[in-house]
Coordinates of C-alpha atoms in Angstrom, one line a residue:
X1 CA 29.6 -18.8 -9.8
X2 CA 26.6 -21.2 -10.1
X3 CA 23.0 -19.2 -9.7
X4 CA 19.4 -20.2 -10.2
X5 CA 18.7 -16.1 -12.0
X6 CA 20.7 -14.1 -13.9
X7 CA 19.4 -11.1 -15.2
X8 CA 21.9 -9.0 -17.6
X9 CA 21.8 -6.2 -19.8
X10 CA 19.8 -3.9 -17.7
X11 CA 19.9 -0.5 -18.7
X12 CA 19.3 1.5 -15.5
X13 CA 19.0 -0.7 -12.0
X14 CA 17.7 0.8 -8.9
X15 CA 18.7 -0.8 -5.9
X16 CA 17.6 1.2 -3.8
X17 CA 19.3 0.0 -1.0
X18 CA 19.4 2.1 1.7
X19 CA 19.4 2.0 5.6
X20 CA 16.1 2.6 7.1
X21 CA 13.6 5.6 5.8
X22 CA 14.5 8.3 3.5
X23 CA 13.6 11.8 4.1
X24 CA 13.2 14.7 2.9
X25 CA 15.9 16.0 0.5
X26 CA 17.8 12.7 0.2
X27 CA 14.6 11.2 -1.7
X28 CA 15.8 13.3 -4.1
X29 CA 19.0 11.5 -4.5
X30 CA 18.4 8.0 -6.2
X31 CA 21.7 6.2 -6.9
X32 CA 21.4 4.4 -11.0
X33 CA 23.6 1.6 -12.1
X34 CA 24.0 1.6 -15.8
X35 CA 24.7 -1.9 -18.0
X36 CA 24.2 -3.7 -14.6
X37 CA 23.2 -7.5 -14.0
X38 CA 21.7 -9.1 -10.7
X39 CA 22.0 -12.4 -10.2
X40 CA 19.9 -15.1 -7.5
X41 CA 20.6 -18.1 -5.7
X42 CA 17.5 -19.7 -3.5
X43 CA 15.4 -16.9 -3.4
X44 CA 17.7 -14.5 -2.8
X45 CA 20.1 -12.2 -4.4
X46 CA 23.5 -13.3 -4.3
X47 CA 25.2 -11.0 -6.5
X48 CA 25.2 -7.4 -8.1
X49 CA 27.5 -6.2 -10.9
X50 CA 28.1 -4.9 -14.2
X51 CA 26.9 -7.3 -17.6
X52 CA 30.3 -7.2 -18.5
X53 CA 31.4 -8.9 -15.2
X54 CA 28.6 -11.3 -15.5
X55 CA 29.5 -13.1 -18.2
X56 CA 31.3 -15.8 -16.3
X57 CA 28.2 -16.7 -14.5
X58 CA 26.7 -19.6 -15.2
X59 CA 23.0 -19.8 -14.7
X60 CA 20.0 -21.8 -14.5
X61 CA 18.1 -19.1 -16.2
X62 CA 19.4 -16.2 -17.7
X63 CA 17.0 -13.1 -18.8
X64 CA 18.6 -10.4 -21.0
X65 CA 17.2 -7.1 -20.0
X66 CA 17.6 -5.6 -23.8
X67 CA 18.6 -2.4 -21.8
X68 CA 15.4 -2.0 -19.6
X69 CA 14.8 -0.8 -16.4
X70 CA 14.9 -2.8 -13.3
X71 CA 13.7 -2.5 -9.8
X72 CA 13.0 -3.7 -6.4
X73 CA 9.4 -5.1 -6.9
X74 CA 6.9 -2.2 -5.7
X75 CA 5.7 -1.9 -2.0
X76 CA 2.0 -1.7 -1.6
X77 CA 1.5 0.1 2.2
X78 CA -2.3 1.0 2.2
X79 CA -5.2 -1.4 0.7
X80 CA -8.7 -2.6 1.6
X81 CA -8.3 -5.8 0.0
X82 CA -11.0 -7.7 1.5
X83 CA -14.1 -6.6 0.5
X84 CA -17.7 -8.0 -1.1
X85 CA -19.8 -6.5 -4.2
X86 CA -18.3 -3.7 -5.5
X87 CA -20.1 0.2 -5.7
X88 CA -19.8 1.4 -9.8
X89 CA -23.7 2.7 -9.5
X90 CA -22.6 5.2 -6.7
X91 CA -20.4 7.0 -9.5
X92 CA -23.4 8.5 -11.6
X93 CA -24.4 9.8 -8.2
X94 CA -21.6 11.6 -7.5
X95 CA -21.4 13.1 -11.1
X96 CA -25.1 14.6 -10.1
X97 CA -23.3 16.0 -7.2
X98 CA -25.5 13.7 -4.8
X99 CA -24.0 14.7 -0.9
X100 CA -22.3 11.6 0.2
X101 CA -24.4 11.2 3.2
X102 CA -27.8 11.4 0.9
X103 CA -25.7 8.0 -0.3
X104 CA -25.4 6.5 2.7
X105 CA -29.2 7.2 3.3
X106 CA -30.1 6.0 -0.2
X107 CA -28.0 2.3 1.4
X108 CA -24.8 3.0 -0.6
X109 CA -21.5 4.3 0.8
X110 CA -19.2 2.2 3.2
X111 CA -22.4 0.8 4.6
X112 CA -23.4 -0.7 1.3
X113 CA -19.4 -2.1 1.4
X114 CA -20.2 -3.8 4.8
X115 CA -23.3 -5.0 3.8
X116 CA -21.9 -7.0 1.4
X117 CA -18.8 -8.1 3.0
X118 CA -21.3 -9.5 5.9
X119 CA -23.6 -11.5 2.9
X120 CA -20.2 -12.6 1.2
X121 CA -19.2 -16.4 1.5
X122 CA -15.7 -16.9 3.3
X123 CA -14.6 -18.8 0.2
X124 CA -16.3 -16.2 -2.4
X125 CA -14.6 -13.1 0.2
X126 CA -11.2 -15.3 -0.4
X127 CA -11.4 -15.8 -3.9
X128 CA -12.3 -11.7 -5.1
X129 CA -8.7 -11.3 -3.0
X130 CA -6.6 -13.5 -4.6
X131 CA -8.1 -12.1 -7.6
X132 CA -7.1 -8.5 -6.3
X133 CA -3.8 -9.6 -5.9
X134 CA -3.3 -11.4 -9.0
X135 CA -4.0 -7.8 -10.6
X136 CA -1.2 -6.0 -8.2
X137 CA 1.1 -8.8 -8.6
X138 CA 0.6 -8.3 -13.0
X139 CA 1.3 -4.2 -12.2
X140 CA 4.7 -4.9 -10.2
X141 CA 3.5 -5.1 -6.8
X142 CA 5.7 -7.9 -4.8
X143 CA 3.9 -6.8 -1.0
X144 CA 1.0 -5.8 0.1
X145 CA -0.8 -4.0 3.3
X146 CA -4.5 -5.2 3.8
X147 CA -6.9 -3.7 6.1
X148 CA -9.9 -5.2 7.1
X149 CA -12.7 -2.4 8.0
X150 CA -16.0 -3.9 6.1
X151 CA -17.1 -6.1 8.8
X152 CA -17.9 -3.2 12.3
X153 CA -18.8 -6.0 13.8
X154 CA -16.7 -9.2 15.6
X155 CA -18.1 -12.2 13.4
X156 CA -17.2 -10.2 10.2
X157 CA -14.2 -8.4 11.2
X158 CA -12.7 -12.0 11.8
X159 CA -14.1 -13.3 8.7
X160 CA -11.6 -10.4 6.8
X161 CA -8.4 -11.2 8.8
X162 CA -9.0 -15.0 8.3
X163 CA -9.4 -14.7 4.5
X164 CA -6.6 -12.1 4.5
X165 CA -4.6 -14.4 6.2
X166 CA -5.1 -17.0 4.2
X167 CA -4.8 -15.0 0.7
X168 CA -1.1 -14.6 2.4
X169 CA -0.5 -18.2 2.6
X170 CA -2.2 -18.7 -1.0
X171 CA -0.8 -15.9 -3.0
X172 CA 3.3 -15.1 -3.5
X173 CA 2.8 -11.7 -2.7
X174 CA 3.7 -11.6 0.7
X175 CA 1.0 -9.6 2.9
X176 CA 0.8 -7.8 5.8
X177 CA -2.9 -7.3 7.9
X178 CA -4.0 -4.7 9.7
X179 CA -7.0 -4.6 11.3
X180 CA -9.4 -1.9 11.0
X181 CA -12.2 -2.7 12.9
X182 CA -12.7 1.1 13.9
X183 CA -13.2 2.6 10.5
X184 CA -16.8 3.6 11.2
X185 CA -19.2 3.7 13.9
X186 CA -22.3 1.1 12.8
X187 CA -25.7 2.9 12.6
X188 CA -26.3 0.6 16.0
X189 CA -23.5 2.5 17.8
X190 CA -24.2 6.0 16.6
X191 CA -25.0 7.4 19.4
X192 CA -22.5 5.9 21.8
X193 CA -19.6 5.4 19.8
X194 CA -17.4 4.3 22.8
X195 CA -19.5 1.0 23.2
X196 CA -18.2 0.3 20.0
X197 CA -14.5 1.1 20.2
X198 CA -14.5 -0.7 23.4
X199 CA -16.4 -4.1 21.4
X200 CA -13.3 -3.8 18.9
X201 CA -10.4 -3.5 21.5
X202 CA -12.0 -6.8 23.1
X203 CA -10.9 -8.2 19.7
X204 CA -7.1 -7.2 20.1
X205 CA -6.7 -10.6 22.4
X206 CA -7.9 -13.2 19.9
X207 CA -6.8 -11.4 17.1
X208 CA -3.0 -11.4 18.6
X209 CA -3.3 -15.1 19.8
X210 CA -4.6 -16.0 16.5
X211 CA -1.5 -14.0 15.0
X212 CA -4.6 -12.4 12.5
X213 CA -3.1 -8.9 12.1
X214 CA 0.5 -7.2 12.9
X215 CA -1.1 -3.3 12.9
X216 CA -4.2 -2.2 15.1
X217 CA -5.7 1.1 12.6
X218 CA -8.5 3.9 13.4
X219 CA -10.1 6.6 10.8
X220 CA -9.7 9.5 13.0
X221 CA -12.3 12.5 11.2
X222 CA -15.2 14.2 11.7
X223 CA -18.2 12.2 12.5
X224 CA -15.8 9.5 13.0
X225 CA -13.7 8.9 15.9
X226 CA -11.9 11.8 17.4
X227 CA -8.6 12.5 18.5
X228 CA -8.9 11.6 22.2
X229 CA -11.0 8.0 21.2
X230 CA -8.5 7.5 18.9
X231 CA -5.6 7.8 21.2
X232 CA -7.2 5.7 23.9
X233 CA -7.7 2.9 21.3
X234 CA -4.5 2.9 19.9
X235 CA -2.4 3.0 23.1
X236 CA -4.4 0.3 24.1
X237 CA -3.5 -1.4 21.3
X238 CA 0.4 -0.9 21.6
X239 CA 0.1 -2.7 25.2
X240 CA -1.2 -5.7 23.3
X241 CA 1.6 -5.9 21.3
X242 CA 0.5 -4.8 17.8
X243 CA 2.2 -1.8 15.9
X244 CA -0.3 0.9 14.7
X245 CA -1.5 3.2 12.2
X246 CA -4.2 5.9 11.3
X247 CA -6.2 7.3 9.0
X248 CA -5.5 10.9 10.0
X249 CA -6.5 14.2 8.5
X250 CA -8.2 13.2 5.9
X251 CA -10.9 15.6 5.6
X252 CA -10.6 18.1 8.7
X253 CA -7.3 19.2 10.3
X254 CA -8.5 17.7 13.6
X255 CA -4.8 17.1 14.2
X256 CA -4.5 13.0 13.8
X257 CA -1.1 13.8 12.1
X258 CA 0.0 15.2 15.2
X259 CA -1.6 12.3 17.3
X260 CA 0.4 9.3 15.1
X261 CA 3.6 11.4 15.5
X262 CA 2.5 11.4 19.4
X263 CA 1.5 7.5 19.5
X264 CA 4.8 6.6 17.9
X265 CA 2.6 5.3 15.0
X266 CA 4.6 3.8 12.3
X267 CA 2.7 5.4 9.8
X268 CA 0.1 8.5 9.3
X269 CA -2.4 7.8 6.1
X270 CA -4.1 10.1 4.4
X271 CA -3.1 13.3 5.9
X272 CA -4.8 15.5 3.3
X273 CA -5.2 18.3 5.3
X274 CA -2.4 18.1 7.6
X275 CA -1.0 21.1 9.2
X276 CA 2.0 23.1 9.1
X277 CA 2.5 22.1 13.1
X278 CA 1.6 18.6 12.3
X279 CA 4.4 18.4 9.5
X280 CA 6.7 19.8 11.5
X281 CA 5.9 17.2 14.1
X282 CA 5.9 14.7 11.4
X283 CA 9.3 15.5 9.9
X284 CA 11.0 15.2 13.1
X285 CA 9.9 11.9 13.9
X286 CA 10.1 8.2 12.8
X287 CA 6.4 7.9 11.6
X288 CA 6.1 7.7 7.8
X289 CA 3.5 9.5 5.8
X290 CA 1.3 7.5 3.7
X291 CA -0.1 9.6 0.6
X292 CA -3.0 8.6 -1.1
X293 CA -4.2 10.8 -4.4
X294 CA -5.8 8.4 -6.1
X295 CA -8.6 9.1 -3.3
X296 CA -8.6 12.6 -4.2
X297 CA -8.4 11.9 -8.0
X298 CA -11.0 9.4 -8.1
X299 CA -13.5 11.3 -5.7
X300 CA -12.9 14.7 -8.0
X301 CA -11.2 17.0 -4.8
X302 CA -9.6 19.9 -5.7
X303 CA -7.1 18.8 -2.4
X304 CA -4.6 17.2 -2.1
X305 CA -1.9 16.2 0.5
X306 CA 1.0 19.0 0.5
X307 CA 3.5 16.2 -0.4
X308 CA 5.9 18.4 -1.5
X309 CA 5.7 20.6 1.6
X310 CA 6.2 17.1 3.9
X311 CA 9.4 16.1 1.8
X312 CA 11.0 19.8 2.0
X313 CA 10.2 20.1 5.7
X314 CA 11.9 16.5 6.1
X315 CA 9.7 14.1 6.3
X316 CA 9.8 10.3 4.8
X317 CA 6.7 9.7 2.6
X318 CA 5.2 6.7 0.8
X319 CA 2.5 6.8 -1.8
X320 CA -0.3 3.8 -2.3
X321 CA -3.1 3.4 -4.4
X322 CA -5.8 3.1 -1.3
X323 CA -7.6 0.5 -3.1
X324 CA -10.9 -0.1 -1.7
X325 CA -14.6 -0.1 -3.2
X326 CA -15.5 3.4 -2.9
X327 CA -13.0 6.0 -3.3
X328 CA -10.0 4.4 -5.3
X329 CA -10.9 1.5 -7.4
X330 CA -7.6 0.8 -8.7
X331 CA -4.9 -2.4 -8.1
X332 CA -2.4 0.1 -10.6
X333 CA 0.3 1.7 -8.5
X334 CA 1.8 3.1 -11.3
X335 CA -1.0 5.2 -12.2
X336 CA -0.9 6.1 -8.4
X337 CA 2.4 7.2 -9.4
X338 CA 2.0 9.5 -12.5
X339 CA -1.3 11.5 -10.3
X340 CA 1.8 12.0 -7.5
X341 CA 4.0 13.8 -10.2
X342 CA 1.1 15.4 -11.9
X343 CA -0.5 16.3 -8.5
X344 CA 1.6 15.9 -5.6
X345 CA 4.8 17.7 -7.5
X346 CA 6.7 15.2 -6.4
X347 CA 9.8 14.2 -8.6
X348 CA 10.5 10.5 -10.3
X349 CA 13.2 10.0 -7.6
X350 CA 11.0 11.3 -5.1
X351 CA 8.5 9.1 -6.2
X352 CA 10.3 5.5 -6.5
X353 CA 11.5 5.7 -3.1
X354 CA 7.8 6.3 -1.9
X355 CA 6.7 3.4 -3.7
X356 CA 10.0 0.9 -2.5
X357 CA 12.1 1.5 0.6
X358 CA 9.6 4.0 2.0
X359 CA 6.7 1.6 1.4
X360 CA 7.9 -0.8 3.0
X361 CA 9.3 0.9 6.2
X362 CA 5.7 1.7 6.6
X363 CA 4.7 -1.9 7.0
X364 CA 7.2 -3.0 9.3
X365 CA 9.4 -4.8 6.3
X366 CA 11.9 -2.3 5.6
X367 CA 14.1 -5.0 6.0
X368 CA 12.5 -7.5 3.8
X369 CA 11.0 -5.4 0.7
X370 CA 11.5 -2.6 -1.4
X371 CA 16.1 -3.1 -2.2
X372 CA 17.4 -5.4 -4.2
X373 CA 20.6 -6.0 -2.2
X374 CA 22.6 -9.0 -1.7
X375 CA 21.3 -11.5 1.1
X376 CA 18.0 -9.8 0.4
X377 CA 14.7 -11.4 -0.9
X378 CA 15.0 -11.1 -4.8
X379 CA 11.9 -9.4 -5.3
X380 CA 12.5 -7.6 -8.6
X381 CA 10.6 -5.9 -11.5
X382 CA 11.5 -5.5 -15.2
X383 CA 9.9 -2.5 -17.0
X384 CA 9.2 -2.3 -20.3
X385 CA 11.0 1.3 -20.1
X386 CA 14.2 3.1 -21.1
X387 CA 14.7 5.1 -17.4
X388 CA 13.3 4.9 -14.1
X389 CA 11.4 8.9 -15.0
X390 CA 9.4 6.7 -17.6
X391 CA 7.0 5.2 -15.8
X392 CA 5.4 8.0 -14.0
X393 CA 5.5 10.3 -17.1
X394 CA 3.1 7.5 -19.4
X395 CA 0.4 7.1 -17.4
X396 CA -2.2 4.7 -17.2
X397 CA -0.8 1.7 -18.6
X398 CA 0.9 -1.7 -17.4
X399 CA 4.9 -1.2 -18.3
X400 CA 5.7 -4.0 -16.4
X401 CA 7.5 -7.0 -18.8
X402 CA 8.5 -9.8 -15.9
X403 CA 7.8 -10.0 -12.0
X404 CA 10.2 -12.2 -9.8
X405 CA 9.5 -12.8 -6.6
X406 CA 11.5 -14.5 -4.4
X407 CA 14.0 -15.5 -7.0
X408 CA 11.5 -17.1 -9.3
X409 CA 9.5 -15.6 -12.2
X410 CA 6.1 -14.8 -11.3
X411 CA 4.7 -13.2 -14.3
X412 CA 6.1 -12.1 -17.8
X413 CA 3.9 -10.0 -20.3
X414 CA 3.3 -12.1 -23.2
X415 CA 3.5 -10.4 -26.9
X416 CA -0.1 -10.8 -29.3
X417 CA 2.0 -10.9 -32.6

């Protein structure tokens, strides 16, 4: 056999190749290949097998694992890549205990965000987000979700999906857009919020023609949008063709988790507060729960999701950094990860299939990311790391050694001595 890759020696390979979404207890069960090798023609993988069975490959390019771990390259399902400025003086407020709307009154919070984003050049919007990804791609992430959000208005919300979408053609991560032009009501629209749901679902035409996002999102809360706006918008947005998702349940049990399980919503975000009903709901269906603690951790709640309540109730869960300018400033998943062991009380197995195959069932490419299985993308991470329960027990450091994506070598850690 002739290949462009071989990779050999691996001490433990996930594959994690599995059809469609995993719930509940069988996240628990994580199949490990020991002294494995992987090897890749045109992008692709075209072979999986023990070192020892390897050896009569022949190969463009050979890596020897040295006995590390190996895995599908990580699945990114909830960011706010696009963005302008960034918020760091807001955190000495917040250590003074400052209410979050006395923030928003002192021109800080999300408004501050869209503020920005609205001053930003295209090019300067456009280059920050190839930066961002740069950063995911050096921390294992192979695919990304991005939301727009920053713009509440036409001109700008267009401005994010067009530099989103051209990141995606710019970048090797491959990314999928969402937009998320209903993630606050402008201080113009306050007091008829439905103008302004209405002036975003106007959008949904040109943003489909222009093929500018795949997922039509809402932030469903208090002083937000509520449950019945929220449906309306989003159903609207299913007859236009787009798949959708929602911020639900984030702050107040209003009952969004119940609502995404309703709207056939492939995923439910957030869902701190989510109740019993609502997981019940959310175990029985096909929606996927998107858990975000690195909000909670970095904004100092004593909450968070019941992760482990969703999984042992039956539900399919993914985790995600959130990365966005005000309430998790990270591009690290795998610090995402070690707060979801520490926090959620979810388990390493638990937690690599909420970061893979989960991941990326929750972005509508569960049958592109997150495996490493033959005639599938080769999308693959080496970890500088003895086991898979390694990477989520040392926390808050880069273990990644080499990135491929799509069957070539993206990024290898280089040694200082």
């Amino acid at each position: 056999m002739h290949v462009d890759l071989l990779i050999t020696n691996i001490g433990q390979l996930l594959t994690m190749d599995k059809k469609g979404p995993v719930k509940g207890n069988d996240m628990k069960d994580l199949n490990v290949m020991e002294d494995a090798a992987v090897a890749v023609r045109d992008g692709k993988v075209e072979w999986i097998g023990s070192s020892e069975k390897a050896t009569s490959i022949q190969a463009v390019r050979t890596i020897d694992a040295k006995g590390k771990l190996v895995t599908p390259g990580l699945v990114e399902p909830h960011t706010h890549l696009v963005f302008g400025g960034s918020r760091e003086k807001e955190m000495a407020l917040k250590q003074q205990g400052v209410p979050y709307l006395d923030i928003l009154k002192q021109g800080g919070g999300i408004l501050s965000t869209v503020n920005s984003t609205k001053e930003t050049a295209y090019d300067d919007l456009l280059e920050k987000a190839l930066f961002h990804l740069d950063r995911m791609a050096m921390h294992g992430i192979t695919t990304v979700e991005a939301k727009s959000g920053y713009g509440l208005d036409k001109e700008t919300e267009l401005k994010q999906l067009h530099v989103a979408k051209e990141a995606g053609e710019q970048h090797p991560l491959d990314l999928v857009s969402t937009f998320l032009g209903a993630h606050a009501i402008p201080p113009e629209f306050k007091e008829n919020p439905d103008a302004f749901l209405d002036e975003m679902t106007e959008m949904f035409d040109e943003i489909k023609d222009k093929d500018l996002a795949e997922f039509v999102d809402i932030f469903t809360e208090t002083g937000v949008f509520s449950v019945e706006q929220s449906r309306k918008y989003l159903l609207a947005a299913k007859e236009k063709g787009f798949g959708v998702k929602i911020h639900a349940d984030e702050i107040d049990p209003l009952g969004g988790t119940e609502l995404a399980v309703e709207v056939g919503a492939i995923s439910g975000d957030h869902l701190a507060v989510a109740s019993d009903e609502g997981i019940k709901q959310l175990a029985a269906s096909d929606t996927i729960g998107v858990i975000l603690p690195g909000t909670s951790f970095y904004l100092g709640k004593d909450t968070y999701s019941p992760a482990r309540k969703m999984v042992d109730a039956g539900a399919a869960i993914s985790i995600s950094t959130d990365f966005n300018p005000g309430s998790s400033v990270t591009e690290n998943l795998q610090l995402i990860m070690s707060i979801a062991a520490l926090k959620l009380k979810l388990s390493p197995e638990e937690i690599w299939h909420a970061v893979t195959v989960n991941a990326a069932h929750a972005i509508g490419r569960g049958s592109e990311a997150g495996t490493i299985a033959t005639g599938r993308k080769a999308d693959i991470v080496l970890w500088d790391a003895p086991n898979y329960m390694y990477i989520p027990y040392h926390y808050g450091v880069n273990h990644v050694n080499t990135v491929v994506k799509n069957g070539s070598v993206l990024y290898e850690r280089q040694a200082i001595r």
